[in-house]
PDB file of C-alpha atoms in Angstrom:
ATOM      1  CA  MET A   1      50.546  64.227  70.283  1.00  0.00           C
ATOM      2  CA  ILE A   2      54.158  63.257  70.796  1.00  0.00           C
ATOM      3  CA  ALA A   3      56.984  65.782  70.693  1.00  0.00           C
ATOM      4  CA  VAL A   4      60.046  64.140  69.143  1.00  0.00           C
ATOM      5  CA  GLN A   5      63.316  65.337  70.660  1.00  0.00           C
ATOM      6  CA  THR A   6      66.970  64.670  69.911  1.00  0.00           C
ATOM      7  CA  PRO A   7      68.827  62.261  72.210  1.00  0.00           C
ATOM      8  CA  GLN A   8      69.777  63.686  75.573  1.00  0.00           C
ATOM      9  CA  GLY A   9      72.829  65.939  75.310  1.00  0.00           C
ATOM     10  CA  ALA A  10      72.649  66.275  71.505  1.00  0.00           C
ATOM     11  CA  ARG A  11      72.176  69.828  70.255  1.00  0.00           C
ATOM     12  CA  PRO A  12      69.447  69.959  67.593  1.00  0.00           C
ATOM     13  CA  LEU A  13      70.409  71.264  64.175  1.00  0.00           C
ATOM     14  CA  VAL A  14      66.824  71.157  62.925  1.00  0.00           C
ATOM     15  CA  GLU A  15      63.757  71.997  65.009  1.00  0.00           C
ATOM     16  CA  VAL A  16      60.158  71.666  63.854  1.00  0.00           C
ATOM     17  CA  GLU A  17      57.601  73.158  66.218  1.00  0.00           C
ATOM     18  CA  ASP A  18      53.819  72.548  66.154  1.00  0.00           C
ATOM     19  CA  LEU A  19      53.727  72.313  62.353  1.00  0.00           C
ATOM     20  CA  VAL A  20      50.276  72.288  60.725  1.00  0.00           C
ATOM     21  CA  VAL A  21      49.576  71.866  56.992  1.00  0.00           C
ATOM     22  CA  THR A  22      45.973  71.820  55.753  1.00  0.00           C
ATOM     23  CA  TYR A  23      44.548  70.453  52.498  1.00  0.00           C
ATOM     24  CA  GLY A  24      40.966  71.526  51.795  1.00  0.00           C
ATOM     25  CA  GLY A  25      40.118  71.689  55.469  1.00  0.00           C
ATOM     26  CA  VAL A  26      41.889  68.410  56.314  1.00  0.00           C
ATOM     27  CA  ARG A  27      45.028  68.563  58.450  1.00  0.00           C
ATOM     28  CA  ALA A  28      47.592  66.570  56.501  1.00  0.00           C
ATOM     29  CA  VAL A  29      50.175  67.513  59.157  1.00  0.00           C
ATOM     30  CA  ASP A  30      48.653  68.043  62.563  1.00  0.00           C
ATOM     31  CA  GLY A  31      50.859  69.756  65.118  1.00  0.00           C
ATOM     32  CA  VAL A  32      54.126  67.869  64.513  1.00  0.00           C
ATOM     33  CA  THR A  33      57.069  68.783  66.740  1.00  0.00           C
ATOM     34  CA  LEU A  34      60.462  67.150  66.241  1.00  0.00           C
ATOM     35  CA  SER A  35      64.184  67.847  66.237  1.00  0.00           C
ATOM     36  CA  VAL A  36      67.205  66.255  64.566  1.00  0.00           C
ATOM     37  CA  ALA A  37      70.855  66.592  65.530  1.00  0.00           C
ATOM     38  CA  ALA A  38      73.784  66.902  63.150  1.00  0.00           C
ATOM     39  CA  GLY A  39      75.056  63.416  62.382  1.00  0.00           C
ATOM     40  CA  GLU A  40      71.718  61.763  63.190  1.00  0.00           C
ATOM     41  CA  VAL A  41      69.356  59.819  60.928  1.00  0.00           C
ATOM     42  CA  LEU A  42      65.693  60.180  61.900  1.00  0.00           C
ATOM     43  CA  GLY A  43      63.319  57.821  60.109  1.00  0.00           C
ATOM     44  CA  ILE A  44      59.662  58.578  59.399  1.00  0.00           C
ATOM     45  CA  VAL A  45      57.317  55.636  58.891  1.00  0.00           C
ATOM     46  CA  GLY A  46      53.577  55.197  58.795  1.00  0.00           C
ATOM     47  CA  PRO A  47      50.717  54.035  56.569  1.00  0.00           C
ATOM     48  CA  ASN A  48      49.901  55.697  53.256  1.00  0.00           C
ATOM     49  CA  GLY A  49      48.190  59.038  53.768  1.00  0.00           C
ATOM     50  CA  ALA A  50      49.770  59.585  57.172  1.00  0.00           C
ATOM     51  CA  GLY A  51      51.235  62.958  56.145  1.00  0.00           C
ATOM     52  CA  LYS A  52      54.882  61.942  55.848  1.00  0.00           C
ATOM     53  CA  SER A  53      55.646  63.504  52.454  1.00  0.00           C
ATOM     54  CA  THR A  54      53.662  66.609  53.320  1.00  0.00           C
ATOM     55  CA  LEU A  55      55.769  67.029  56.444  1.00  0.00           C
ATOM     56  CA  LEU A  56      58.948  66.716  54.382  1.00  0.00           C
ATOM     57  CA  ALA A  57      57.624  69.267  51.877  1.00  0.00           C
ATOM     58  CA  ALA A  58      56.890  71.745  54.673  1.00  0.00           C
ATOM     59  CA  ILE A  59      60.424  71.350  56.034  1.00  0.00           C
ATOM     60  CA  GLY A  60      61.955  71.616  52.548  1.00  0.00           C
ATOM     61  CA  GLY A  61      59.884  74.664  51.614  1.00  0.00           C
ATOM     62  CA  GLN A  62      57.780  73.115  48.859  1.00  0.00           C
ATOM     63  CA  MET A  63      54.678  73.685  51.003  1.00  0.00           C
ATOM     64  CA  ARG A  64      53.897  76.534  53.380  1.00  0.00           C
ATOM     65  CA  PRO A  65      52.517  75.536  56.778  1.00  0.00           C
ATOM     66  CA  GLU A  66      49.400  77.109  58.183  1.00  0.00           C
ATOM     67  CA  ARG A  67      50.996  77.190  61.612  1.00  0.00           C
ATOM     68  CA  GLY A  68      54.269  76.360  63.304  1.00  0.00           C
ATOM     69  CA  HIS A  69      57.978  76.930  62.778  1.00  0.00           C
ATOM     70  CA  VAL A  70      60.981  75.300  61.112  1.00  0.00           C
ATOM     71  CA  ARG A  71      64.391  76.304  62.465  1.00  0.00           C
ATOM     72  CA  LEU A  72      67.837  75.474  61.150  1.00  0.00           C
ATOM     73  CA  ASP A  73      70.648  75.987  63.654  1.00  0.00           C
ATOM     74  CA  GLY A  74      68.388  78.360  65.584  1.00  0.00           C
ATOM     75  CA  ALA A  75      67.395  80.515  62.577  1.00  0.00           C
ATOM     76  CA  ASP A  76      63.701  80.533  61.593  1.00  0.00           C
ATOM     77  CA  ILE A  77      63.399  79.411  57.963  1.00  0.00           C
ATOM     78  CA  THR A  78      59.631  78.775  57.978  1.00  0.00           C
ATOM     79  CA  ARG A  79      58.852  81.419  55.338  1.00  0.00           C
ATOM     80  CA  LEU A  80      61.907  80.950  53.138  1.00  0.00           C
ATOM     81  CA  PRO A  81      61.339  79.531  49.623  1.00  0.00           C
ATOM     82  CA  PRO A  82      63.077  76.254  48.700  1.00  0.00           C
ATOM     83  CA  HIS A  83      66.009  77.850  46.841  1.00  0.00           C
ATOM     84  CA  ARG A  84      66.897  80.018  49.831  1.00  0.00           C
ATOM     85  CA  ARG A  85      66.706  77.018  52.151  1.00  0.00           C
ATOM     86  CA  ALA A  86      68.980  75.157  49.735  1.00  0.00           C
ATOM     87  CA  ARG A  87      71.557  77.940  50.064  1.00  0.00           C
ATOM     88  CA  ARG A  88      71.484  77.330  53.812  1.00  0.00           C
ATOM     89  CA  GLY A  89      72.031  73.601  53.320  1.00  0.00           C
ATOM     90  CA  VAL A  90      68.502  72.128  53.231  1.00  0.00           C
ATOM     91  CA  VAL A  91      68.483  69.659  50.319  1.00  0.00           C
ATOM     92  CA  ARG A  92      65.747  67.229  49.339  1.00  0.00           C
ATOM     93  CA  THR A  93      65.131  64.181  47.164  1.00  0.00           C
ATOM     94  CA  PHE A  94      61.693  63.162  45.911  1.00  0.00           C
ATOM     95  CA  GLN A  95      59.904  59.852  45.384  1.00  0.00           C
ATOM     96  CA  ASP A  96      60.503  60.301  41.639  1.00  0.00           C
ATOM     97  CA  THR A  97      64.086  61.128  40.725  1.00  0.00           C
ATOM     98  CA  SER A  98      64.661  64.571  39.203  1.00  0.00           C
ATOM     99  CA  GLU A  99      67.901  64.286  37.251  1.00  0.00           C
ATOM    100  CA  PHE A 100      68.346  65.857  33.792  1.00  0.00           C
ATOM    101  CA  GLY A 101      67.877  62.941  31.410  1.00  0.00           C
ATOM    102  CA  ARG A 102      69.682  64.528  28.458  1.00  0.00           C
ATOM    103  CA  LEU A 103      72.772  65.390  30.489  1.00  0.00           C
ATOM    104  CA  THR A 104      75.488  62.929  31.414  1.00  0.00           C
ATOM    105  CA  VAL A 105      76.072  61.783  34.976  1.00  0.00           C
ATOM    106  CA  PHE A 106      79.057  64.134  35.223  1.00  0.00           C
ATOM    107  CA  GLU A 107      77.085  67.066  33.795  1.00  0.00           C
ATOM    108  CA  ASN A 108      74.229  66.448  36.232  1.00  0.00           C
ATOM    109  CA  LEU A 109      76.644  66.781  39.118  1.00  0.00           C
ATOM    110  CA  LEU A 110      78.237  69.938  37.732  1.00  0.00           C
ATOM    111  CA  VAL A 111      74.837  71.610  37.350  1.00  0.00           C
ATOM    112  CA  ALA A 112      74.056  70.835  40.980  1.00  0.00           C
ATOM    113  CA  GLY A 113      77.470  71.961  42.195  1.00  0.00           C
ATOM    114  CA  LEU A 114      77.559  75.259  40.361  1.00  0.00           C
ATOM    115  CA  GLY A 115      73.940  76.116  41.145  1.00  0.00           C
ATOM    116  CA  GLU A 116      72.525  79.549  40.422  1.00  0.00           C
ATOM    117  CA  GLN A 117      75.558  81.800  40.101  1.00  0.00           C
ATOM    118  CA  GLY A 118      73.556  84.963  39.545  1.00  0.00           C
ATOM    119  CA  ALA A 119      74.942  88.490  39.452  1.00  0.00           C
ATOM    120  CA  SER A 120      76.715  90.157  42.320  1.00  0.00           C
ATOM    121  CA  LEU A 121      79.320  92.824  42.983  1.00  0.00           C
ATOM    122  CA  VAL A 122      81.802  90.125  44.015  1.00  0.00           C
ATOM    123  CA  ALA A 123      81.260  88.143  40.816  1.00  0.00           C
ATOM    124  CA  ALA A 124      81.577  91.281  38.688  1.00  0.00           C
ATOM    125  CA  THR A 125      84.793  92.264  40.475  1.00  0.00           C
ATOM    126  CA  LEU A 126      86.490  88.884  40.464  1.00  0.00           C
ATOM    127  CA  GLY A 127      85.268  87.938  36.996  1.00  0.00           C
ATOM    128  CA  ALA A 128      86.264  84.863  35.046  1.00  0.00           C
ATOM    129  CA  ARG A 129      89.142  83.890  37.333  1.00  0.00           C
ATOM    130  CA  ALA A 130      86.854  83.377  40.331  1.00  0.00           C
ATOM    131  CA  GLN A 131      84.312  81.528  38.220  1.00  0.00           C
ATOM    132  CA  GLY A 132      87.080  79.324  36.918  1.00  0.00           C
ATOM    133  CA  ARG A 133      88.174  78.420  40.444  1.00  0.00           C
ATOM    134  CA  ARG A 134      84.592  77.633  41.395  1.00  0.00           C
ATOM    135  CA  THR A 135      84.197  75.399  38.355  1.00  0.00           C
ATOM    136  CA  ALA A 136      87.460  73.612  39.158  1.00  0.00           C
ATOM    137  CA  VAL A 137      86.213  72.884  42.693  1.00  0.00           C
ATOM    138  CA  ALA A 138      82.925  71.529  41.304  1.00  0.00           C
ATOM    139  CA  VAL A 139      84.751  69.335  38.771  1.00  0.00           C
ATOM    140  CA  ALA A 140      86.975  67.886  41.507  1.00  0.00           C
ATOM    141  CA  ARG A 141      83.983  67.273  43.782  1.00  0.00           C
ATOM    142  CA  ALA A 142      81.993  65.590  40.992  1.00  0.00           C
ATOM    143  CA  THR A 143      84.935  63.379  40.087  1.00  0.00           C
ATOM    144  CA  GLU A 144      85.409  62.351  43.724  1.00  0.00           C
ATOM    145  CA  LEU A 145      81.726  61.483  44.155  1.00  0.00           C
ATOM    146  CA  ILE A 146      81.553  59.461  40.940  1.00  0.00           C
ATOM    147  CA  SER A 147      84.500  57.402  42.153  1.00  0.00           C
ATOM    148  CA  ARG A 148      83.081  57.076  45.683  1.00  0.00           C
ATOM    149  CA  PHE A 149      79.746  55.802  44.328  1.00  0.00           C
ATOM    150  CA  GLU A 150      81.543  53.452  41.911  1.00  0.00           C
ATOM    151  CA  LEU A 151      80.005  54.994  38.800  1.00  0.00           C
ATOM    152  CA  ASP A 152      83.207  55.779  36.871  1.00  0.00           C
ATOM    153  CA  HIS A 153      82.016  53.553  34.035  1.00  0.00           C
ATOM    154  CA  LEU A 154      78.843  55.671  33.736  1.00  0.00           C
ATOM    155  CA  ARG A 155      80.463  59.103  34.023  1.00  0.00           C
ATOM    156  CA  ASP A 156      79.639  60.019  30.416  1.00  0.00           C
ATOM    157  CA  ALA A 157      76.359  58.083  30.168  1.00  0.00           C
ATOM    158  CA  TYR A 158      73.153  60.049  29.748  1.00  0.00           C
ATOM    159  CA  ALA A 159      70.955  59.961  32.843  1.00  0.00           C
ATOM    160  CA  MET A 160      67.988  58.735  30.772  1.00  0.00           C
ATOM    161  CA  GLU A 161      69.963  55.564  30.028  1.00  0.00           C
ATOM    162  CA  LEU A 162      70.443  54.607  33.669  1.00  0.00           C
ATOM    163  CA  SER A 163      68.461  52.107  35.713  1.00  0.00           C
ATOM    164  CA  GLY A 164      66.146  53.339  38.455  1.00  0.00           C
ATOM    165  CA  GLY A 165      68.697  52.511  41.119  1.00  0.00           C
ATOM    166  CA  GLN A 166      71.515  54.228  39.250  1.00  0.00           C
ATOM    167  CA  ARG A 167      69.380  57.355  38.850  1.00  0.00           C
ATOM    168  CA  ARG A 168      68.789  57.288  42.598  1.00  0.00           C
ATOM    169  CA  LEU A 169      72.544  57.226  43.165  1.00  0.00           C
ATOM    170  CA  VAL A 170      72.952  60.213  40.849  1.00  0.00           C
ATOM    171  CA  GLU A 171      70.234  62.077  42.736  1.00  0.00           C
ATOM    172  CA  VAL A 172      72.010  61.513  46.049  1.00  0.00           C
ATOM    173  CA  MET A 173      75.315  62.642  44.522  1.00  0.00           C
ATOM    174  CA  ARG A 174      73.599  65.789  43.221  1.00  0.00           C
ATOM    175  CA  CYS A 175      72.481  66.520  46.778  1.00  0.00           C
ATOM    176  CA  LEU A 176      76.008  66.032  48.082  1.00  0.00           C
ATOM    177  CA  MET A 177      77.333  68.482  45.498  1.00  0.00           C
ATOM    178  CA  ARG A 178      75.360  71.118  47.419  1.00  0.00           C
ATOM    179  CA  GLU A 179      77.201  70.226  50.664  1.00  0.00           C
ATOM    180  CA  PRO A 180      73.979  69.806  52.665  1.00  0.00           C
ATOM    181  CA  ARG A 181      73.499  70.361  56.377  1.00  0.00           C
ATOM    182  CA  LEU A 182      70.044  68.741  56.318  1.00  0.00           C
ATOM    183  CA  LEU A 183      69.255  65.980  53.817  1.00  0.00           C
ATOM    184  CA  LEU A 184      65.570  65.146  53.310  1.00  0.00           C
ATOM    185  CA  LEU A 185      64.979  61.737  51.686  1.00  0.00           C
ATOM    186  CA  ASP A 186      61.538  60.685  50.435  1.00  0.00           C
ATOM    187  CA  GLU A 187      61.410  56.894  49.972  1.00  0.00           C
ATOM    188  CA  PRO A 188      65.026  56.675  48.796  1.00  0.00           C
ATOM    189  CA  THR A 189      65.032  52.946  48.028  1.00  0.00           C
ATOM    190  CA  VAL A 190      61.940  52.869  45.780  1.00  0.00           C
ATOM    191  CA  GLY A 191      62.753  50.980  42.572  1.00  0.00           C
ATOM    192  CA  VAL A 192      66.302  50.217  43.688  1.00  0.00           C
ATOM    193  CA  ALA A 193      67.807  46.760  43.127  1.00  0.00           C
ATOM    194  CA  PRO A 194      68.954  44.967  46.307  1.00  0.00           C
ATOM    195  CA  HIS A 195      72.697  45.429  45.692  1.00  0.00           C
ATOM    196  CA  LEU A 196      72.259  49.161  45.084  1.00  0.00           C
ATOM    197  CA  SER A 197      69.954  49.452  48.088  1.00  0.00           C
ATOM    198  CA  GLU A 198      72.755  48.047  50.231  1.00  0.00           C
ATOM    199  CA  GLN A 199      75.149  50.614  48.781  1.00  0.00           C
ATOM    200  CA  LEU A 200      72.693  53.429  49.522  1.00  0.00           C
ATOM    201  CA  ARG A 201      72.299  52.287  53.124  1.00  0.00           C
ATOM    202  CA  HIS A 202      76.052  52.512  53.566  1.00  0.00           C
ATOM    203  CA  GLU A 203      76.134  55.959  51.981  1.00  0.00           C
ATOM    204  CA  TYR A 204      73.348  57.330  54.169  1.00  0.00           C
ATOM    205  CA  ARG A 205      75.233  56.267  57.280  1.00  0.00           C
ATOM    206  CA  ARG A 206      78.420  57.753  55.843  1.00  0.00           C
ATOM    207  CA  ILE A 207      76.637  61.031  55.076  1.00  0.00           C
ATOM    208  CA  ALA A 208      75.359  61.240  58.638  1.00  0.00           C
ATOM    209  CA  ALA A 209      78.811  60.436  60.009  1.00  0.00           C
ATOM    210  CA  SER A 210      80.116  63.519  58.178  1.00  0.00           C
ATOM    211  CA  GLY A 211      77.852  65.700  60.350  1.00  0.00           C
ATOM    212  CA  VAL A 212      74.783  66.000  58.132  1.00  0.00           C
ATOM    213  CA  ALA A 213      71.322  65.662  59.712  1.00  0.00           C
ATOM    214  CA  VAL A 214      69.229  63.165  57.734  1.00  0.00           C
ATOM    215  CA  LEU A 215      65.428  62.940  57.786  1.00  0.00           C
ATOM    216  CA  MET A 216      64.207  59.883  55.885  1.00  0.00           C
ATOM    217  CA  ILE A 217      60.776  58.588  54.852  1.00  0.00           C
ATOM    218  CA  GLU A 218      61.014  54.873  54.196  1.00  0.00           C
ATOM    219  CA  HIS A 219      58.500  52.043  53.799  1.00  0.00           C
ATOM    220  CA  VAL A 220      61.063  49.228  53.793  1.00  0.00           C
ATOM    221  CA  LEU A 221      61.409  48.521  57.498  1.00  0.00           C
ATOM    222  CA  GLU A 222      64.637  46.570  56.968  1.00  0.00           C
ATOM    223  CA  VAL A 223      66.219  49.788  55.673  1.00  0.00           C
ATOM    224  CA  VAL A 224      64.809  51.803  58.585  1.00  0.00           C
ATOM    225  CA  GLU A 225      66.237  49.331  61.087  1.00  0.00           C
ATOM    226  CA  ALA A 226      69.672  49.347  59.421  1.00  0.00           C
ATOM    227  CA  VAL A 227      70.050  53.100  58.857  1.00  0.00           C
ATOM    228  CA  CYS A 228      68.031  55.126  61.374  1.00  0.00           C
ATOM    229  CA  ASP A 229      69.167  56.151  64.863  1.00  0.00           C
ATOM    230  CA  ARG A 230      65.604  57.014  65.864  1.00  0.00           C
ATOM    231  CA  VAL A 231      62.200  56.473  64.277  1.00  0.00           C
ATOM    232  CA  ILE A 232      58.925  58.360  64.419  1.00  0.00           C
ATOM    233  CA  VAL A 233      55.606  56.893  63.352  1.00  0.00           C
ATOM    234  CA  MET A 234      52.875  59.084  61.854  1.00  0.00           C
ATOM    235  CA  GLU A 235      49.170  58.447  61.466  1.00  0.00           C
ATOM    236  CA  ASN A 236      46.516  60.925  60.319  1.00  0.00           C
ATOM    237  CA  GLY A 237      49.062  63.741  60.250  1.00  0.00           C
ATOM    238  CA  ALA A 238      50.289  63.293  63.817  1.00  0.00           C
ATOM    239  CA  VAL A 239      53.210  61.527  65.496  1.00  0.00           C
ATOM    240  CA  ILE A 240      51.926  58.518  67.441  1.00  0.00           C
ATOM    241  CA  ALA A 241      55.226  56.934  68.513  1.00  0.00           C
ATOM    242  CA  GLU A 242      58.931  57.782  68.778  1.00  0.00           C
ATOM    243  CA  GLY A 243      62.027  55.890  69.832  1.00  0.00           C
ATOM    244  CA  SER A 244      64.422  53.237  68.598  1.00  0.00           C
ATOM    245  CA  PHE A 245      63.262  50.902  65.825  1.00  0.00           C
ATOM    246  CA  ASP A 246      62.553  48.112  68.314  1.00  0.00           C
ATOM    247  CA  GLU A 247      60.669  50.447  70.655  1.00  0.00           C
ATOM    248  CA  VAL A 248      58.311  51.802  68.019  1.00  0.00           C
ATOM    249  CA  MET A 249      57.682  48.380  66.484  1.00  0.00           C
ATOM    250  CA  GLN A 250      56.583  47.080  69.893  1.00  0.00           C
ATOM    251  CA  SER A 251      54.192  49.995  70.433  1.00  0.00           C
ATOM    252  CA  LYS A 252      50.514  49.014  70.478  1.00  0.00           C
ATOM    253  CA  ALA A 253      49.612  52.288  68.724  1.00  0.00           C
ATOM    254  CA  VAL A 254      51.948  51.400  65.884  1.00  0.00           C
ATOM    255  CA  GLN A 255      50.665  47.855  65.610  1.00  0.00           C
ATOM    256  CA  ASP A 256      47.105  49.161  65.466  1.00  0.00           C
ATOM    257  CA  ALA A 257      48.027  51.711  62.778  1.00  0.00           C
ATOM    258  CA  TYR A 258      49.649  49.067  60.555  1.00  0.00           C
ATOM    259  CA  LEU A 259      47.511  46.042  61.319  1.00  0.00           C
ATOM    260  CA  GLY A 260      44.198  47.642  62.286  1.00  0.00           C
TER     261      GLY A 260
END
């Protein structure tokens, strides 16, 4: 098995150590170790059934590993549920978009930005004024993102009316409303028209440049080559190759996995 490490001199923000996830006695993730630095995009590729989405789910908290650890900035988050990881900056997209269809684009962003406000002594003490400030910040952030993603003309459109690519843009904006430290992307260009795919590639690089660690599953190798700083290849739950895009594509193990 290959241990995937951040580039020399880069301090890892995310560390996954010897992660094992089992389905009905089968190891869907088999001892994966990797790390990702802030500002880095790490791509995950491999044939169907290789364990890529299961690995992402274990890092995001949607699945609990049988063994191993997930650390964020040195803190062990292996046993934290997804909502508590989200509070620490671990945000995920899925293969199918998860926007609220009966809310507008703007409303979808506000829901993500305001999150679960809950009850606390601070909230009870500060009351409506503090909540008003928080809402104003979320409104400003949503407005900025809608402009940045060039969706001003769809601000008040219902999410159910959008194309697949436009919904993907909204999903990414919803993630950014949470101010992520680690962004997990599961096949982010599925169903996206070429011109929107190009826009998403630019945004993923821009997100990383802001200091966010990005871990991306992607089947479109052109996207992987354009966006990812490093690439890992998985087969049968394990990492079989790691390096630059050119390095992994020239690996015999990778060629065998894809071409048999």
